[in-house]
Amino acid sequence: MEQLVQNLLLGLLLGGVYALVASGLTLIFGVMRVINIAHGAFLILAGFVSYTAWTWLGIDPLLGILLTTPLIFAFGWLVYRLVVAPIRTAPMASTVLLTFGLALVLEAVMGFVWGNNSTSIRPSYVDESFTIGELFLPKSQVYGGLLAIVVLGGLYVLLTRTWIGRAIRAAASNPTGAELVGIRISAVAALVFAIGIATAGAGGAIAAVLYPFVPGSHYLWIARVLAIVVLGGMGSMGGAVLGAVMFGVAETMTSAYVSPAWATAVPYAIMFAVLLARPQGLLGSRLREDVVAT
Amino acid sequence: MSEVGGEQPDTVRRVADRPVWLGRIAIAVASAYILAYPLLSDDAYYQNMYVLSLVFAIAASGLNIITGLAGYVSLGQGAFVGLGGYTVGVLATRFDSISPWWWVPVAAVVTGVVALVLGFVSLRTRGPSFVIITVAFLFLVQVIAINWTSLTNGTAGLSLPPPTWSVDIINWPFYYILCAILALQQLLMWWIQRTKLGMGLVAIREDETKAATIGINLPVEKILAFTASTVFVGAAGAVYGYYLTFIDPRGMFSILLSVQIVLSLLVGGKGTLWGPVIGAFLIEWLNEVANNNLGGGNTRLLIFGGLLVGLVLFLPNGILPQLERFLVRRRTKGKAGLVGARVEPGGDFPVAHDRPAGPPTPADTPLLEVRGVERRFGGICALDGASLTVPDGSITGLIGPNGSGKTTLFNVVDDTLRAQAGEIWLAGERIDRLPSWQRAHRGLGRTFQITRLFREMTVLQNVVAPQRSFSWSQLARIAVSGPEARRAEELLDFVGMGDFRNQRAADLSYGQQKLLELAQVLMLEPRLILLDEPAGGINPVLIERMADMIRELNSHGTSFLIVEHNMPFVLGLCDPVHVLARGRCISSGTAKEVQADSSVVDAYLGEDFSLESESSRGA
């Protein structure tokens, strides 16, 4: 029983990290209709930045998200201005391929800079655990998961309680209308892209403490996060969080009770099963089109 | 005018034929060179490169069906190469008395079945889920190949029995069987492009919602296309696996295989017959150069990624379409476009002789009945229990102030939007649970307020595109041919657009597009046509003509429901007229009765508006 509770808690904490990363992806999709295949590559990039900050400057990787996240945010903004902006309104097929190419370029550059060997960040607390009764919770997972939930909460407040958040939500629900009431869509789009990338940055700094990584790890991450977003329903923030928690719990449980080797496969199987019954995902609505708006 | 008309066809044909023939000759020469290469040279480096190029050509040409024609990008195409390879690997290591060649067709079947299932999961909705699921699929099969060791031997991989023939011609069987598979793949693509299925796929790529309203069965066509895009790829993967004689999960399910396939398609040109093949040879050559001369690894990755970004930004159409566009521009330089020409007055309505009788509407049953339909957008209630009927054989009008829910009502009736409550009956049959295309097959046609045509198709293709009913054999029929093409020409003549049949729809003026959309809908032989502002944005002569055509069609038994703001047009044409306000039908009757209804005046002008004072001010 303690075993089950422990795994459930760990799954929820992992789900928090996934939710943070997936929320950025679904935000970018919801506002811009861009599927950012490079999301995982930005995540790994944040891991490497965090690694460098830790080894060179001795900055704790989890506290370091105060440094890495703004850096990745700025980088995301720059990338948007340079390559994504010119085709913002192009069909989705174009943006998928563009961001896919971007992911490959980032992977190659990370390979040149940091090498293709496995990298891990091991601060002092990485081998310690909290012990509550019979429960053993590794400190890095507890810190990482809680931190992710805090950042996610901050994102929620930003989107629902601020002027910028209102502008973003207006742009998502009706770009033309938003433009008419004085919201500059191109500026909002750049901001959204950068915020989305920043969630990958924060998530990457946390994930770097939890798992060793190589530049090619981004495939695993993007496949997972995309699956989460589809499972929850494209563009639905609540769906992304729900899907992320399901993935986190499913992976932890499979790893504990079946075999760690299958841990990455089972969530995909769940996703396929859900989509068979509900093609639009858990909380997704069928895409609707307004005839006049086109 | 007549001079130009007499001269033009001849010159146009002479110039236009030349590039086509040049292209054909180039393809023939290139094919002959590829076919003869193993006979002429035993250079192992190039033979290997061509074998890999052939595998990628088959994979890219396959991908072209779902991505080039239907517009759905797949990043998991490499997984089907791997699936083919693993089929031959698993079977050949278990049955060593049987030649591995026998497993090649088996691999094609296995791949096709897997694609069918995957298509069922991912293609019943539209939009972005598909590409994501293909990525997830690629990772799922790789994880399975790594972990299901009893079947696949895990990361250690599988070694196939080595070839049994002479070392001198060691590559020949692989080489020529791949050539044969590529020929079959090209034949399949060439054939699909010409069929109803192919036209339906292009319609889906251009405008999926519209495609559904003209009777195209979206999930069936997309799933068929996806399956067709993988079958020969599985066979090629099997040959590839046997050629390597060793397969492992990292090699067979590497995402870089998919990258190379996608690049091949993009470089050559999506939707073209030979583009992917040319692209495959170019990219495989680049791949070899990057691996052997530039150090491979991260450099190759950088080149591929950079190329992908560069192509999307600077050459989104690929080499072949760009070349064609360039030639067309040179050919048509200095010539006036045809779209400036006058629309012909048009002919009489050509009554179709093979018109399907359809079940007769039971007496006293209206053709269309909408009962208490509701549709909300967030907090806004666009339709709030709207009910109305369209009597069989009538021209019914639907008017109402802006925002009263007229277009939403149309959308709900033809399933462009799903109603949240209420019932819709067509000729005594309840249709509100049916998808768009099934409603179209039951005799419902619809035009859009802002015309929606398949912009990249010609005018004639646009009219031929609708599918009046669904049958498997129909999908295999050649699209522009036989009675259907003749019928389409007749309808174009009827609306006066016969001269424009070979123009691209995107080049037409707005009024011409309205006429074309009407001809397109008539192809469905509809019993009821929903017209959304047929007189909006077109000139007075054309409005007159539109009214005449509606009357003529009506005299042949077609009923209409018309949304229109042009009141003289509505009042002269329609009986009965329904008035919609705030999502409800507030008044119905003849044009006169409705005009006299004080609630209608309120709805349009507000309750405090006094008709007398306004008219006296005007006088």
JSON list of N, CA, C and O in Angstrom, two decimals, chain A residues 29 35 92-94 97 100-101 105 107-108 111 116 219 223 226 230 261-262 265 272 275-276 279 289 291, chain B residues 73 124-125 128 132-133 139-140 143 147 209 255 259 262 298 301-302 305-306 308-309 312 411 448 452:
[
{"chain": "A", "resi": 29, "resn": "PHE", "atom": "N", "xyz": [0.30, 26.50, -29.61]},
{"chain": "A", "resi": 29, "resn": "PHE", "atom": "CA", "xyz": [-0.65, 25.98, -30.59]},
{"chain": "A", "resi": 29, "resn": "PHE", "atom": "C", "xyz": [-1.97, 26.75, -30.54]},
{"chain": "A", "resi": 29, "resn": "PHE", "atom": "O", "xyz": [-2.53, 27.14, -31.57]},
{"chain": "A", "resi": 35, "resn": "ILE", "atom": "N", "xyz": [2.45, 24.00, -34.39]},
{"chain": "A", "resi": 35, "resn": "ILE", "atom": "CA", "xyz": [2.91, 22.88, -33.56]},
{"chain": "A", "resi": 35, "resn": "ILE", "atom": "C", "xyz": [4.43, 22.97, -33.49]},
{"chain": "A", "resi": 35, "resn": "ILE", "atom": "O", "xyz": [5.11, 22.80, -34.49]},
{"chain": "A", "resi": 92, "resn": "MET", "atom": "N", "xyz": [-0.41, 24.88, -41.59]},
{"chain": "A", "resi": 92, "resn": "MET", "atom": "CA", "xyz": [0.25, 24.21, -40.49]},
{"chain": "A", "resi": 92, "resn": "MET", "atom": "C", "xyz": [1.36, 23.27, -40.96]},
{"chain": "A", "resi": 92, "resn": "MET", "atom": "O", "xyz": [2.37, 23.11, -40.29]},
{"chain": "A", "resi": 93, "resn": "ALA", "atom": "N", "xyz": [1.18, 22.67, -42.13]},
{"chain": "A", "resi": 93, "resn": "ALA", "atom": "CA", "xyz": [2.21, 21.75, -42.64]},
{"chain": "A", "resi": 93, "resn": "ALA", "atom": "C", "xyz": [3.56, 22.46, -42.72]},
{"chain": "A", "resi": 93, "resn": "ALA", "atom": "O", "xyz": [4.60, 21.88, -42.38]},
{"chain": "A", "resi": 94, "resn": "SER", "atom": "N", "xyz": [3.56, 23.72, -43.11]},
{"chain": "A", "resi": 94, "resn": "SER", "atom": "CA", "xyz": [4.83, 24.45, -43.24]},
{"chain": "A", "resi": 94, "resn": "SER", "atom": "C", "xyz": [5.48, 24.68, -41.88]},
{"chain": "A", "resi": 94, "resn": "SER", "atom": "O", "xyz": [6.68, 24.49, -41.71]},
{"chain": "A", "resi": 97, "resn": "LEU", "atom": "N", "xyz": [7.05, 21.55, -40.38]},
{"chain": "A", "resi": 97, "resn": "LEU", "atom": "CA", "xyz": [8.33, 21.19, -40.98]},
{"chain": "A", "resi": 97, "resn": "LEU", "atom": "C", "xyz": [9.42, 22.17, -40.57]},
{"chain": "A", "resi": 97, "resn": "LEU", "atom": "O", "xyz": [10.56, 21.79, -40.32]},
{"chain": "A", "resi": 100, "resn": "PHE", "atom": "N", "xyz": [10.46, 21.48, -37.06]},
{"chain": "A", "resi": 100, "resn": "PHE", "atom": "CA", "xyz": [11.18, 20.21, -37.07]},
{"chain": "A", "resi": 100, "resn": "PHE", "atom": "C", "xyz": [12.63, 20.44, -37.50]},
{"chain": "A", "resi": 100, "resn": "PHE", "atom": "O", "xyz": [13.58, 19.94, -36.88]},
{"chain": "A", "resi": 101, "resn": "GLY", "atom": "N", "xyz": [12.80, 21.21, -38.58]},
{"chain": "A", "resi": 101, "resn": "GLY", "atom": "CA", "xyz": [14.15, 21.55, -39.03]},
{"chain": "A", "resi": 101, "resn": "GLY", "atom": "C", "xyz": [14.92, 22.28, -37.95]},
{"chain": "A", "resi": 101, "resn": "GLY", "atom": "O", "xyz": [16.10, 22.02, -37.71]},
{"chain": "A", "resi": 105, "resn": "VAL", "atom": "N", "xyz": [18.55, 21.43, -36.17]},
{"chain": "A", "resi": 105, "resn": "VAL", "atom": "CA", "xyz": [19.66, 22.38, -36.10]},
{"chain": "A", "resi": 105, "resn": "VAL", "atom": "C", "xyz": [20.11, 22.55, -34.65]},
{"chain": "A", "resi": 105, "resn": "VAL", "atom": "O", "xyz": [21.31, 22.50, -34.34]},
{"chain": "A", "resi": 107, "resn": "GLU", "atom": "N", "xyz": [19.74, 20.47, -32.21]},
{"chain": "A", "resi": 107, "resn": "GLU", "atom": "CA", "xyz": [20.38, 19.24, -31.75]},
{"chain": "A", "resi": 107, "resn": "GLU", "atom": "C", "xyz": [21.84, 19.20, -32.21]},
{"chain": "A", "resi": 107, "resn": "GLU", "atom": "O", "xyz": [22.74, 18.89, -31.44]},
{"chain": "A", "resi": 108, "resn": "ALA", "atom": "N", "xyz": [22.04, 19.56, -33.49]},
{"chain": "A", "resi": 108, "resn": "ALA", "atom": "CA", "xyz": [23.41, 19.54, -34.03]},
{"chain": "A", "resi": 108, "resn": "ALA", "atom": "C", "xyz": [24.29, 20.55, -33.29]},
{"chain": "A", "resi": 108, "resn": "ALA", "atom": "O", "xyz": [25.43, 20.23, -32.90]},
{"chain": "A", "resi": 111, "resn": "GLY", "atom": "N", "xyz": [25.23, 19.36, -30.01]},
{"chain": "A", "resi": 111, "resn": "GLY", "atom": "CA", "xyz": [26.25, 18.31, -30.16]},
{"chain": "A", "resi": 111, "resn": "GLY", "atom": "C", "xyz": [27.63, 18.92, -30.33]},
{"chain": "A", "resi": 111, "resn": "GLY", "atom": "O", "xyz": [28.61, 18.45, -29.74]},
{"chain": "A", "resi": 116, "resn": "ASN", "atom": "N", "xyz": [28.16, 14.74, -27.53]},
{"chain": "A", "resi": 116, "resn": "ASN", "atom": "CA", "xyz": [27.01, 13.84, -27.58]},
{"chain": "A", "resi": 116, "resn": "ASN", "atom": "C", "xyz": [27.03, 12.79, -26.48]},
{"chain": "A", "resi": 116, "resn": "ASN", "atom": "O", "xyz": [26.31, 11.81, -26.54]},
{"chain": "A", "resi": 219, "resn": "TYR", "atom": "N", "xyz": [14.01, 14.17, -28.85]},
{"chain": "A", "resi": 219, "resn": "TYR", "atom": "CA", "xyz": [12.97, 13.40, -29.56]},
{"chain": "A", "resi": 219, "resn": "TYR", "atom": "C", "xyz": [12.02, 12.77, -28.57]},
{"chain": "A", "resi": 219, "resn": "TYR", "atom": "O", "xyz": [10.80, 12.80, -28.73]},
{"chain": "A", "resi": 223, "resn": "ALA", "atom": "N", "xyz": [8.09, 13.79, -28.39]},
{"chain": "A", "resi": 223, "resn": "ALA", "atom": "CA", "xyz": [7.08, 12.76, -28.62]},
{"chain": "A", "resi": 223, "resn": "ALA", "atom": "C", "xyz": [6.15, 12.67, -27.42]},
{"chain": "A", "resi": 223, "resn": "ALA", "atom": "O", "xyz": [4.93, 12.60, -27.56]},
{"chain": "A", "resi": 226, "resn": "LEU", "atom": "N", "xyz": [4.01, 16.02, -27.07]},
{"chain": "A", "resi": 226, "resn": "LEU", "atom": "CA", "xyz": [2.98, 16.07, -28.13]},
{"chain": "A", "resi": 226, "resn": "LEU", "atom": "C", "xyz": [1.86, 15.09, -27.82]},
{"chain": "A", "resi": 226, "resn": "LEU", "atom": "O", "xyz": [0.67, 15.40, -27.97]},
{"chain": "A", "resi": 230, "resn": "VAL", "atom": "N", "xyz": [-2.11, 15.92, -27.36]},
{"chain": "A", "resi": 230, "resn": "VAL", "atom": "CA", "xyz": [-3.16, 15.30, -28.17]},
{"chain": "A", "resi": 230, "resn": "VAL", "atom": "C", "xyz": [-4.13, 14.55, -27.26]},
{"chain": "A", "resi": 230, "resn": "VAL", "atom": "O", "xyz": [-5.35, 14.60, -27.44]},
{"chain": "A", "resi": 261, "resn": "ALA", "atom": "N", "xyz": [11.83, -0.51, -18.84]},
{"chain": "A", "resi": 261, "resn": "ALA", "atom": "CA", "xyz": [12.01, -0.45, -20.28]},
{"chain": "A", "resi": 261, "resn": "ALA", "atom": "C", "xyz": [10.71, -0.08, -21.00]},
{"chain": "A", "resi": 261, "resn": "ALA", "atom": "O", "xyz": [10.72, 0.58, -22.03]},
{"chain": "A", "resi": 262, "resn": "TRP", "atom": "N", "xyz": [9.59, -0.52, -20.45]},
{"chain": "A", "resi": 262, "resn": "TRP", "atom": "CA", "xyz": [8.31, -0.25, -21.10]},
{"chain": "A", "resi": 262, "resn": "TRP", "atom": "C", "xyz": [7.70, 1.07, -20.67]},
{"chain": "A", "resi": 262, "resn": "TRP", "atom": "O", "xyz": [6.65, 1.48, -21.17]},
{"chain": "A", "resi": 265, "resn": "ALA", "atom": "N", "xyz": [6.64, 3.46, -23.26]},
{"chain": "A", "resi": 265, "resn": "ALA", "atom": "CA", "xyz": [5.70, 2.99, -24.29]},
{"chain": "A", "resi": 265, "resn": "ALA", "atom": "C", "xyz": [4.25, 3.02, -23.82]},
{"chain": "A", "resi": 265, "resn": "ALA", "atom": "O", "xyz": [3.36, 3.34, -24.60]},
{"chain": "A", "resi": 272, "resn": "PHE", "atom": "N", "xyz": [-3.35, 6.10, -27.71]},
{"chain": "A", "resi": 272, "resn": "PHE", "atom": "CA", "xyz": [-4.03, 5.50, -28.86]},
{"chain": "A", "resi": 272, "resn": "PHE", "atom": "C", "xyz": [-5.41, 5.00, -28.47]},
{"chain": "A", "resi": 272, "resn": "PHE", "atom": "O", "xyz": [-6.37, 5.16, -29.21]},
{"chain": "A", "resi": 275, "resn": "LEU", "atom": "N", "xyz": [-7.83, 7.90, -28.09]},
{"chain": "A", "resi": 275, "resn": "LEU", "atom": "CA", "xyz": [-8.21, 8.51, -29.36]},
{"chain": "A", "resi": 275, "resn": "LEU", "atom": "C", "xyz": [-9.13, 7.62, -30.18]},
{"chain": "A", "resi": 275, "resn": "LEU", "atom": "O", "xyz": [-9.91, 8.12, -30.99]},
{"chain": "A", "resi": 276, "resn": "LEU", "atom": "N", "xyz": [-9.04, 6.31, -29.97]},
{"chain": "A", "resi": 276, "resn": "LEU", "atom": "CA", "xyz": [-9.97, 5.42, -30.66]},
{"chain": "A", "resi": 276, "resn": "LEU", "atom": "C", "xyz": [-11.40, 5.74, -30.24]},
{"chain": "A", "resi": 276, "resn": "LEU", "atom": "O", "xyz": [-12.32, 5.77, -31.05]},
{"chain": "A", "resi": 279, "resn": "PRO", "atom": "N", "xyz": [-11.84, 10.78, -30.73]},
{"chain": "A", "resi": 279, "resn": "PRO", "atom": "CA", "xyz": [-10.84, 11.28, -31.67]},
{"chain": "A", "resi": 279, "resn": "PRO", "atom": "C", "xyz": [-10.36, 12.69, -31.34]},
{"chain": "A", "resi": 279, "resn": "PRO", "atom": "O", "xyz": [-9.25, 13.06, -31.70]},
{"chain": "A", "resi": 289, "resn": "GLU", "atom": "N", "xyz": [-15.11, 25.94, -37.34]},
{"chain": "A", "resi": 289, "resn": "GLU", "atom": "CA", "xyz": [-14.66, 27.00, -38.23]},
{"chain": "A", "resi": 289, "resn": "GLU", "atom": "C", "xyz": [-15.77, 28.01, -38.38]},
{"chain": "A", "resi": 289, "resn": "GLU", "atom": "O", "xyz": [-16.91, 27.63, -38.56]},
{"chain": "A", "resi": 291, "resn": "VAL", "atom": "N", "xyz": [-17.40, 30.46, -40.73]},
{"chain": "A", "resi": 291, "resn": "VAL", "atom": "CA", "xyz": [-17.37, 30.62, -42.17]},
{"chain": "A", "resi": 291, "resn": "VAL", "atom": "C", "xyz": [-17.03, 32.06, -42.57]},
{"chain": "A", "resi": 291, "resn": "VAL", "atom": "O", "xyz": [-16.34, 32.30, -43.53]},
{"chain": "B", "resi": 73, "resn": "VAL", "atom": "N", "xyz": [0.78, 16.12, -43.22]},
{"chain": "B", "resi": 73, "resn": "VAL", "atom": "CA", "xyz": [2.20, 15.79, -43.08]},
{"chain": "B", "resi": 73, "resn": "VAL", "atom": "C", "xyz": [2.37, 14.62, -42.13]},
{"chain": "B", "resi": 73, "resn": "VAL", "atom": "O", "xyz": [1.77, 14.58, -41.07]},
{"chain": "B", "resi": 124, "resn": "ARG", "atom": "N", "xyz": [-9.73, 10.31, -38.17]},
{"chain": "B", "resi": 124, "resn": "ARG", "atom": "CA", "xyz": [-11.16, 10.57, -38.10]},
{"chain": "B", "resi": 124, "resn": "ARG", "atom": "C", "xyz": [-11.44, 12.01, -37.70]},
{"chain": "B", "resi": 124, "resn": "ARG", "atom": "O", "xyz": [-12.50, 12.54, -37.95]},
{"chain": "B", "resi": 125, "resn": "THR", "atom": "N", "xyz": [-10.48, 12.64, -37.03]},
{"chain": "B", "resi": 125, "resn": "THR", "atom": "CA", "xyz": [-10.63, 14.07, -36.81]},
{"chain": "B", "resi": 125, "resn": "THR", "atom": "C", "xyz": [-9.81, 14.76, -37.89]},
{"chain": "B", "resi": 125, "resn": "THR", "atom": "O", "xyz": [-9.00, 14.13, -38.56]},
{"chain": "B", "resi": 128, "resn": "PRO", "atom": "N", "xyz": [-4.43, 18.90, -36.73]},
{"chain": "B", "resi": 128, "resn": "PRO", "atom": "CA", "xyz": [-3.04, 18.67, -36.37]},
{"chain": "B", "resi": 128, "resn": "PRO", "atom": "C", "xyz": [-2.75, 17.36, -35.65]},
{"chain": "B", "resi": 128, "resn": "PRO", "atom": "O", "xyz": [-1.60, 16.99, -35.54]},
{"chain": "B", "resi": 132, "resn": "ILE", "atom": "N", "xyz": [1.16, 14.61, -35.15]},
{"chain": "B", "resi": 132, "resn": "ILE", "atom": "CA", "xyz": [1.67, 14.29, -33.83]},
{"chain": "B", "resi": 132, "resn": "ILE", "atom": "C", "xyz": [1.62, 12.79, -33.58]},
{"chain": "B", "resi": 132, "resn": "ILE", "atom": "O", "xyz": [2.55, 12.20, -33.04]},
{"chain": "B", "resi": 133, "resn": "ILE", "atom": "N", "xyz": [0.52, 12.18, -34.01]},
{"chain": "B", "resi": 133, "resn": "ILE", "atom": "CA", "xyz": [0.39, 10.75, -33.80]},
{"chain": "B", "resi": 133, "resn": "ILE", "atom": "C", "xyz": [1.44, 9.99, -34.61]},
{"chain": "B", "resi": 133, "resn": "ILE", "atom": "O", "xyz": [1.96, 8.97, -34.16]},
{"chain": "B", "resi": 139, "resn": "PHE", "atom": "N", "xyz": [8.03, 6.49, -32.31]},
{"chain": "B", "resi": 139, "resn": "PHE", "atom": "CA", "xyz": [8.72, 6.16, -31.06]},
{"chain": "B", "resi": 139, "resn": "PHE", "atom": "C", "xyz": [8.16, 4.89, -30.45]},
{"chain": "B", "resi": 139, "resn": "PHE", "atom": "O", "xyz": [8.91, 4.08, -29.90]},
{"chain": "B", "resi": 140, "resn": "LEU", "atom": "N", "xyz": [6.87, 4.70, -30.58]},
{"chain": "B", "resi": 140, "resn": "LEU", "atom": "CA", "xyz": [6.26, 3.51, -30.02]},
{"chain": "B", "resi": 140, "resn": "LEU", "atom": "C", "xyz": [6.83, 2.25, -30.69]},
{"chain": "B", "resi": 140, "resn": "LEU", "atom": "O", "xyz": [7.24, 1.31, -30.00]},
{"chain": "B", "resi": 143, "resn": "VAL", "atom": "N", "xyz": [10.37, 1.63, -29.44]},
{"chain": "B", "resi": 143, "resn": "VAL", "atom": "CA", "xyz": [10.41, 1.07, -28.09]},
{"chain": "B", "resi": 143, "resn": "VAL", "atom": "C", "xyz": [10.00, -0.40, -28.11]},
{"chain": "B", "resi": 143, "resn": "VAL", "atom": "O", "xyz": [10.62, -1.25, -27.45]},
{"chain": "B", "resi": 147, "resn": "ASN", "atom": "N", "xyz": [12.30, -3.56, -26.92]},
{"chain": "B", "resi": 147, "resn": "ASN", "atom": "CA", "xyz": [11.93, -4.30, -25.71]},
{"chain": "B", "resi": 147, "resn": "ASN", "atom": "C", "xyz": [11.30, -5.67, -25.94]},
{"chain": "B", "resi": 147, "resn": "ASN", "atom": "O", "xyz": [11.33, -6.50, -25.05]},
{"chain": "B", "resi": 209, "resn": "THR", "atom": "N", "xyz": [-13.62, 21.46, -44.93]},
{"chain": "B", "resi": 209, "resn": "THR", "atom": "CA", "xyz": [-15.03, 21.66, -44.60]},
{"chain": "B", "resi": 209, "resn": "THR", "atom": "C", "xyz": [-15.88, 21.67, -45.87]},
{"chain": "B", "resi": 209, "resn": "THR", "atom": "O", "xyz": [-16.92, 21.02, -45.96]},
{"chain": "B", "resi": 255, "resn": "ILE", "atom": "N", "xyz": [14.80, 8.44, -36.57]},
{"chain": "B", "resi": 255, "resn": "ILE", "atom": "CA", "xyz": [13.95, 9.52, -37.08]},
{"chain": "B", "resi": 255, "resn": "ILE", "atom": "C", "xyz": [14.60, 10.17, -38.30]},
{"chain": "B", "resi": 255, "resn": "ILE", "atom": "O", "xyz": [13.93, 10.80, -39.12]},
{"chain": "B", "resi": 259, "resn": "VAL", "atom": "N", "xyz": [13.29, 12.03, -41.70]},
{"chain": "B", "resi": 259, "resn": "VAL", "atom": "CA", "xyz": [13.75, 13.36, -42.11]},
{"chain": "B", "resi": 259, "resn": "VAL", "atom": "C", "xyz": [14.16, 13.33, -43.57]},
{"chain": "B", "resi": 259, "resn": "VAL", "atom": "O", "xyz": [13.78, 14.19, -44.37]},
{"chain": "B", "resi": 262, "resn": "VAL", "atom": "N", "xyz": [11.09, 13.08, -45.83]},
{"chain": "B", "resi": 262, "resn": "VAL", "atom": "CA", "xyz": [10.37, 14.35, -45.93]},
{"chain": "B", "resi": 262, "resn": "VAL", "atom": "C", "xyz": [11.14, 15.35, -46.79]},
{"chain": "B", "resi": 262, "resn": "VAL", "atom": "O", "xyz": [10.57, 16.04, -47.63]},
{"chain": "B", "resi": 298, "resn": "ASN", "atom": "N", "xyz": [26.95, 15.28, -36.35]},
{"chain": "B", "resi": 298, "resn": "ASN", "atom": "CA", "xyz": [26.32, 16.58, -36.14]},
{"chain": "B", "resi": 298, "resn": "ASN", "atom": "C", "xyz": [26.29, 17.43, -37.40]},
{"chain": "B", "resi": 298, "resn": "ASN", "atom": "O", "xyz": [25.36, 18.21, -37.59]},
{"chain": "B", "resi": 301, "resn": "LEU", "atom": "N", "xyz": [23.42, 16.36, -39.47]},
{"chain": "B", "resi": 301, "resn": "LEU", "atom": "CA", "xyz": [22.21, 16.84, -38.80]},
{"chain": "B", "resi": 301, "resn": "LEU", "atom": "C", "xyz": [21.98, 18.32, -39.10]},
{"chain": "B", "resi": 301, "resn": "LEU", "atom": "O", "xyz": [20.86, 18.76, -39.41]},
{"chain": "B", "resi": 302, "resn": "LEU", "atom": "N", "xyz": [23.06, 19.10, -39.00]},
{"chain": "B", "resi": 302, "resn": "LEU", "atom": "CA", "xyz": [22.98, 20.53, -39.23]},
{"chain": "B", "resi": 302, "resn": "LEU", "atom": "C", "xyz": [22.54, 20.81, -40.67]},
{"chain": "B", "resi": 302, "resn": "LEU", "atom": "O", "xyz": [21.69, 21.67, -40.93]},
{"chain": "B", "resi": 305, "resn": "GLY", "atom": "N", "xyz": [18.81, 19.74, -41.06]},
{"chain": "B", "resi": 305, "resn": "GLY", "atom": "CA", "xyz": [17.93, 20.68, -40.37]},
{"chain": "B", "resi": 305, "resn": "GLY", "atom": "C", "xyz": [17.90, 22.03, -41.07]},
{"chain": "B", "resi": 305, "resn": "GLY", "atom": "O", "xyz": [16.83, 22.61, -41.29]},
{"chain": "B", "resi": 306, "resn": "GLY", "atom": "N", "xyz": [19.08, 22.52, -41.43]},
{"chain": "B", "resi": 306, "resn": "GLY", "atom": "CA", "xyz": [19.17, 23.81, -42.11]},
{"chain": "B", "resi": 306, "resn": "GLY", "atom": "C", "xyz": [18.44, 23.78, -43.44]},
{"chain": "B", "resi": 306, "resn": "GLY", "atom": "O", "xyz": [17.74, 24.73, -43.81]},
{"chain": "B", "resi": 308, "resn": "LEU", "atom": "N", "xyz": [15.95, 21.86, -44.24]},
{"chain": "B", "resi": 308, "resn": "LEU", "atom": "CA", "xyz": [14.51, 21.83, -44.00]},
{"chain": "B", "resi": 308, "resn": "LEU", "atom": "C", "xyz": [13.97, 23.23, -43.72]},
{"chain": "B", "resi": 308, "resn": "LEU", "atom": "O", "xyz": [12.97, 23.67, -44.31]},
{"chain": "B", "resi": 309, "resn": "VAL", "atom": "N", "xyz": [14.66, 23.96, -42.84]},
{"chain": "B", "resi": 309, "resn": "VAL", "atom": "CA", "xyz": [14.25, 25.33, -42.53]},
{"chain": "B", "resi": 309, "resn": "VAL", "atom": "C", "xyz": [14.30, 26.19, -43.80]},
{"chain": "B", "resi": 309, "resn": "VAL", "atom": "O", "xyz": [13.35, 26.92, -44.12]},
{"chain": "B", "resi": 312, "resn": "VAL", "atom": "N", "xyz": [11.44, 25.43, -46.36]},
{"chain": "B", "resi": 312, "resn": "VAL", "atom": "CA", "xyz": [10.13, 25.95, -45.95]},
{"chain": "B", "resi": 312, "resn": "VAL", "atom": "C", "xyz": [10.08, 27.46, -46.17]},
{"chain": "B", "resi": 312, "resn": "VAL", "atom": "O", "xyz": [9.08, 28.00, -46.63]},
{"chain": "B", "resi": 411, "resn": "ASN", "atom": "N", "xyz": [-25.07, 26.56, -41.33]},
{"chain": "B", "resi": 411, "resn": "ASN", "atom": "CA", "xyz": [-23.96, 25.72, -40.90]},
{"chain": "B", "resi": 411, "resn": "ASN", "atom": "C", "xyz": [-24.46, 24.50, -40.14]},
{"chain": "B", "resi": 411, "resn": "ASN", "atom": "O", "xyz": [-23.90, 23.41, -40.26]},
{"chain": "B", "resi": 448, "resn": "PHE", "atom": "N", "xyz": [-21.64, 29.11, -50.06]},
{"chain": "B", "resi": 448, "resn": "PHE", "atom": "CA", "xyz": [-21.17, 29.88, -48.92]},
{"chain": "B", "resi": 448, "resn": "PHE", "atom": "C", "xyz": [-21.27, 31.37, -49.19]},
{"chain": "B", "resi": 448, "resn": "PHE", "atom": "O", "xyz": [-21.16, 31.83, -50.32]},
{"chain": "B", "resi": 452, "resn": "ARG", "atom": "N", "xyz": [-16.38, 29.50, -51.38]},
{"chain": "B", "resi": 452, "resn": "ARG", "atom": "CA", "xyz": [-15.29, 28.58, -51.04]},
{"chain": "B", "resi": 452, "resn": "ARG", "atom": "C", "xyz": [-15.12, 27.63, -52.21]},
{"chain": "B", "resi": 452, "resn": "ARG", "atom": "O", "xyz": [-15.95, 26.76, -52.42]}
]
